Amino acid sequence: GLDYRASPDWGKLLGYSASGLADANIQCIEFLRDIARDYSSDIPEILIQGIIGPRGDAYERNQTITENEAEDYHSVQLETLKTADVDLAIALTFGSVPEAIGVARAASKIGVPVGISFFLTGDGKLDSGQSLADAITKVDRETDQTPEFYSVNCCHPIEYEPAMGSGEWINRVRGVRPNASKKDKIALCQIGHLESGDPVELGAQCGDLAKRYPHMDIWGGCCGTWSDHLDEITRNLLAA
């Protein structure tokens, strides 16, 4: 997950040169491959995924970035991930539709399959104000359905469940990576430590969502989740 911030603006803040940043991305992918080797005999197919974070602060409204700016910016990291021979990339914690369109176009041109993961606020919408349905519909329309799939991350079920609905668009949503805590994300950033929430409740909520949408098949955890959360999520998914 260190490649989440391995893009030009963030690399510059940390003093990385362009070549040093590319090397950091490649090391992240090699680290994943090293881990995957230990499980290759038990899991028949393991996909190696690069992570792309938003250009700005994920929790601030980044409405000034245009589709073209996003395409140019994220192309740098996507080119490196292409060189690293990843199976796919995922744009995580995106709250801007133009930025999602730009990264999807960049991935298409470079030849890296990409998923788009939006985060939602307390009112069940993107930080830029669109509903999840409108955001997915817009990105698909403007990119000829380039994204392999969509997901939501960095939000609790109380934030993303109201956004889930019916229609063709919901079939494009395959993944959920919830936060452990119900607290507001800005409040979580200010307290200085991770909140674990209620793993049992979180697992049950994920199981309920899986029953409503059995096509969803990419599950995990985000901020504050640990092995006990993943155990509960897995237990409830198997029972769904």
C-alpha positions as a printed NumPy array, in Angstrom:
array([[  0.   ,   0.   ,   0.   ],
       [  2.996,   2.367,   0.109],
       [  2.476,   3.087,  -3.586],
       [ -0.773,   4.882,  -2.664],
       [  1.29 ,   8.061,  -2.35 ],
       [  4.055,   7.174,  -4.825],
       [  3.023,   9.836,  -7.348],
       [  4.9  ,  12.986,  -8.442],
       [  3.512,  15.64 ,  -6.08 ],
       [  3.796,  13.465,  -2.993],
       [  7.166,  12.085,  -4.008],
       [  8.494,  15.617,  -4.39 ],
       [  7.345,  16.478,  -0.864],
       [  9.469,  13.597,   0.409],
       [ 12.491,  14.53 ,  -1.68 ],
       [ 12.251,  11.755,  -4.277],
       [ 13.655,  12.231,  -7.756],
       [ 11.628,  10.937, -10.701],
       [ 13.808,   7.835, -10.941],
       [ 13.726,   7.31 ,  -7.183],
       [  9.942,   7.506,  -7.182],
       [  9.7  ,   4.981, -10.   ],
       [ 12.017,   2.668,  -8.08 ],
       [  9.851,   3.008,  -4.95 ],
       [  6.801,   1.936,  -6.949],
       [  8.622,  -1.07 ,  -8.357],
       [  9.861,  -2.079,  -4.898],
       [  6.264,  -1.976,  -3.63 ],
       [  5.18 ,  -4.366,  -6.365],
       [  8.123,  -6.693,  -5.762],
       [  7.22 ,  -6.75 ,  -2.068],
       [  3.732,  -7.962,  -2.995],
       [  5.204, -10.634,  -5.242],
       [  7.41 , -11.852,  -2.404],
       [  4.355, -12.223,  -0.158],
       [  2.349, -13.918,  -2.908],
       [  4.991, -16.614,  -3.362],
       [  4.366, -17.881,   0.165],
       [  0.703, -18.522,  -0.671],
       [  0.999, -19.671,  -4.271],
       [  0.509, -23.345,  -3.386],
       [ -2.755, -22.608,  -1.533],
       [ -4.252, -19.929,  -3.782],
       [ -4.369, -20.839,  -7.475],
       [ -4.483, -17.274,  -8.794],
       [ -3.076, -14.222,  -7.05 ],
       [ -3.326, -10.861,  -8.806],
       [ -0.696,  -8.202,  -8.185],
       [ -2.293,  -4.78 ,  -7.937],
       [ -0.757,  -1.322,  -7.886],
       [ -2.463,   1.401,  -5.865],
       [ -3.027,   4.956,  -7.075],
       [ -4.09 ,   7.669,  -4.669],
       [ -5.721,  10.984,  -5.569],
       [ -3.45 ,  13.861,  -6.478],
       [ -4.588,  15.981,  -3.541],
       [ -5.8  ,  15.278,  -0.025],
       [ -8.527,  12.655,  -0.348],
       [-10.683,  14.392,   2.257],
       [-10.563,  17.837,   0.679],
       [-12.756,  18.733,  -2.253],
       [-10.463,  18.543,  -5.24 ],
       [-12.877,  20.006,  -7.772],
       [-10.23 ,  22.088,  -9.553],
       [ -8.46 ,  19.134, -11.17 ],
       [ -9.626,  18.582, -14.734],
       [ -9.914,  15.324, -16.624],
       [ -6.88 ,  16.208, -18.752],
       [ -4.792,  17.242, -15.742],
       [ -5.668,  13.998, -13.978],
       [ -4.797,  11.966, -17.065],
       [ -1.382,  13.628, -17.36 ],
       [ -0.613,  13.402, -13.653],
       [ -1.567,   9.777, -13.067],
       [  0.085,   8.628, -16.311],
       [  3.469,   8.928, -14.585],
       [  2.685,   6.296, -11.961],
       [  0.699,   4.131, -14.358],
       [  3.657,   3.978, -16.75 ],
       [  5.802,   2.695, -13.894],
       [  3.174,   0.139, -12.888],
       [  3.063,  -1.004, -16.504],
       [  6.836,  -1.482, -16.405],
       [  6.445,  -3.423, -13.151],
       [  4.023,  -5.734, -14.987],
       [  1.136,  -5.449, -12.523],
       [ -2.035,  -7.377, -13.26 ],
       [ -4.132,  -4.301, -12.56 ],
       [ -4.192,  -0.976, -10.741],
       [ -6.827,   0.504,  -8.478],
       [ -7.491,   4.182,  -7.869],
       [ -8.338,   4.299,  -4.153],
       [-10.2  ,   6.896,  -2.098],
       [-11.212,   9.038,  -5.064],
       [-13.808,  11.72 ,  -4.436],
       [-13.693,  13.561,  -7.772],
       [-15.428,  12.395, -10.934],
       [-13.114,  14.338, -13.313],
       [-10.077,  12.8  , -11.61 ],
       [-11.588,   9.321, -11.915],
       [-12.239,   9.923, -15.618],
       [ -8.661,  11.109, -16.107],
       [ -7.056,   8.121, -14.404],
       [ -9.295,   5.726, -16.344],
       [ -8.289,   7.318, -19.653],
       [ -4.616,   7.21 , -18.699],
       [ -4.841,   3.541, -17.754],
       [ -6.569,   2.716, -21.028],
       [ -3.894,   4.44 , -23.126],
       [ -1.036,   2.852, -21.191],
       [ -2.62 ,  -0.574, -21.158],
       [ -3.127,  -1.212, -17.439],
       [ -6.513,  -2.585, -16.311],
       [ -7.899,  -0.287, -13.619],
       [-10.599,  -0.271, -10.976],
       [-12.012,   2.898,  -9.434],
       [-12.78 ,   3.046,  -5.721],
       [-14.764,   6.01 ,  -4.434],
       [-15.104,   7.094,  -0.839],
       [-18.37 ,   8.503,   0.439],
       [-19.166,  11.116,   3.062],
       [-21.719,  10.995,   5.864],
       [-24.543,  11.847,   3.468],
       [-23.712,   8.886,   1.229],
       [-22.272,  11.012,  -1.584],
       [-18.866,  11.701,  -3.059],
       [-16.971,  14.603,  -1.554],
       [-17.638,  16.509,  -4.784],
       [-21.388,  16.098,  -4.242],
       [-22.473,  13.402,  -6.707],
       [-24.293,  10.243,  -5.765],
       [-22.435,   6.979,  -6.279],
       [-24.858,   6.086,  -9.06 ],
       [-24.295,   9.383, -10.876],
       [-20.509,   9.148, -10.484],
       [-20.291,   5.637, -11.92 ],
       [-22.681,   6.443, -14.743],
       [-20.677,   9.556, -15.651],
       [-17.279,   7.829, -15.606],
       [-18.571,   4.914, -17.671],
       [-20.134,   7.253, -20.209],
       [-17.019,   9.402, -20.593],
       [-14.563,   6.476, -20.78 ],
       [-16.53 ,   3.849, -22.733],
       [-16.709,   1.757, -19.552],
       [-12.932,   1.579, -19.209],
       [-12.848,   0.688, -15.481],
       [-12.842,  -3.048, -14.865],
       [-14.987,  -2.484, -11.797],
       [-15.906,   0.033,  -9.121],
       [-15.693,  -0.216,  -5.364],
       [-16.063,   1.899,  -2.24 ],
       [-13.443,   2.299,   0.46 ],
       [-12.541,   4.406,   3.466],
       [-16.137,   4.718,   4.641],
       [-18.271,   2.867,   7.175],
       [-21.42 ,   0.917,   6.214],
       [-23.568,   3.703,   7.678],
       [-22.085,   5.939,   4.973],
       [-22.094,   3.621,   1.955],
       [-25.24 ,   1.546,   2.519],
       [-27.625,   4.459,   1.737],
       [-25.774,   4.945,  -1.564],
       [-26.385,   1.399,  -2.762],
       [-29.464,   0.988,  -4.91 ],
       [-30.77 ,  -0.731,  -7.991],
       [-30.151,  -0.329, -11.697],
       [-27.469,  -1.373, -14.136],
       [-24.861,   0.78 , -12.42 ],
       [-24.88 ,  -1.274,  -9.208],
       [-23.667,  -4.307, -11.154],
       [-20.446,  -2.391, -11.791],
       [-19.771,  -2.196,  -8.039],
       [-17.799,  -5.285,  -7.032],
       [-15.765,  -4.228,  -4.036],
       [-16.129,  -2.915,  -0.492],
       [-13.311,  -1.98 ,   1.897],
       [-15.002,  -0.432,   4.94 ],
       [-13.554,   1.649,   7.732],
       [-13.804,   0.098,  11.188],
       [-15.219,   3.15 ,  12.933],
       [-18.481,   5.032,  12.464],
       [-16.779,   8.304,  13.351],
       [-16.453,  11.098,  10.824],
       [-13.253,  10.799,   8.8  ],
       [-11.958,  14.255,   9.703],
       [-12.534,  13.48 ,  13.381],
       [-10.627,  10.227,  12.955],
       [ -7.691,  12.104,  11.444],
       [ -7.604,  14.491,  14.397],
       [ -7.59 ,  11.973,  17.264],
       [ -4.148,  10.657,  16.36 ],
       [ -4.846,   6.929,  16.499],
       [ -6.88 ,   4.308,  14.672],
       [-10.331,   3.406,  16.003],
       [-11.216,  -0.283,  15.859],
       [-14.992,   0.111,  16.109],
       [-16.996,  -3.108,  16.51 ],
       [-15.587,  -5.978,  14.408],
       [-18.626,  -8.211,  14.996],
       [-21.062,  -5.517,  13.903],
       [-18.929,  -4.62 ,  10.885],
       [-18.791,  -8.244,   9.768],
       [-22.56 ,  -8.571,  10.054],
       [-23.084,  -5.403,   8.024],
       [-20.825,  -6.704,   5.262],
       [-22.698, -10.005,   5.288],
       [-26.007,  -8.185,   4.916],
       [-24.663,  -6.265,   1.931],
       [-23.407,  -9.484,   0.342],
       [-26.886, -10.978,   0.635],
       [-28.383,  -7.959,  -1.135],
       [-25.708,  -7.904,  -3.836],
       [-24.321, -11.411,  -4.366],
       [-22.266, -10.266,  -7.366],
       [-19.914,  -8.313,  -5.085],
       [-16.771, -10.401,  -4.769],
       [-13.919,  -8.08 ,  -3.721],
       [-13.846,  -7.559,   0.038],
       [-11.326,  -6.198,   2.489],
       [-10.826,  -3.561,   5.136],
       [ -9.654,   0.03 ,   5.289],
       [ -8.773,   2.387,   8.144],
       [ -8.835,   0.78 ,  11.583],
       [ -9.482,  -2.765,  10.396],
       [ -7.246,  -5.65 ,  11.386],
       [ -7.294,  -9.434,  11.364],
       [-10.267,  -9.666,  13.734],
       [-12.332,  -7.46 ,  11.424],
       [-11.354,  -9.505,   8.382],
       [-12.18 , -12.72 ,  10.246],
       [-15.681, -11.435,  11.006],
       [-16.198, -10.159,   7.462],
       [-15.098, -13.516,   6.047],
       [-17.302, -15.481,   8.437],
       [-20.358, -13.466,   7.46 ],
       [-19.587, -13.61 ,   3.738],
       [-19.355, -17.394,   3.861],
       [-22.732, -17.509,   5.584],
       [-24.393, -15.064,   3.169]])
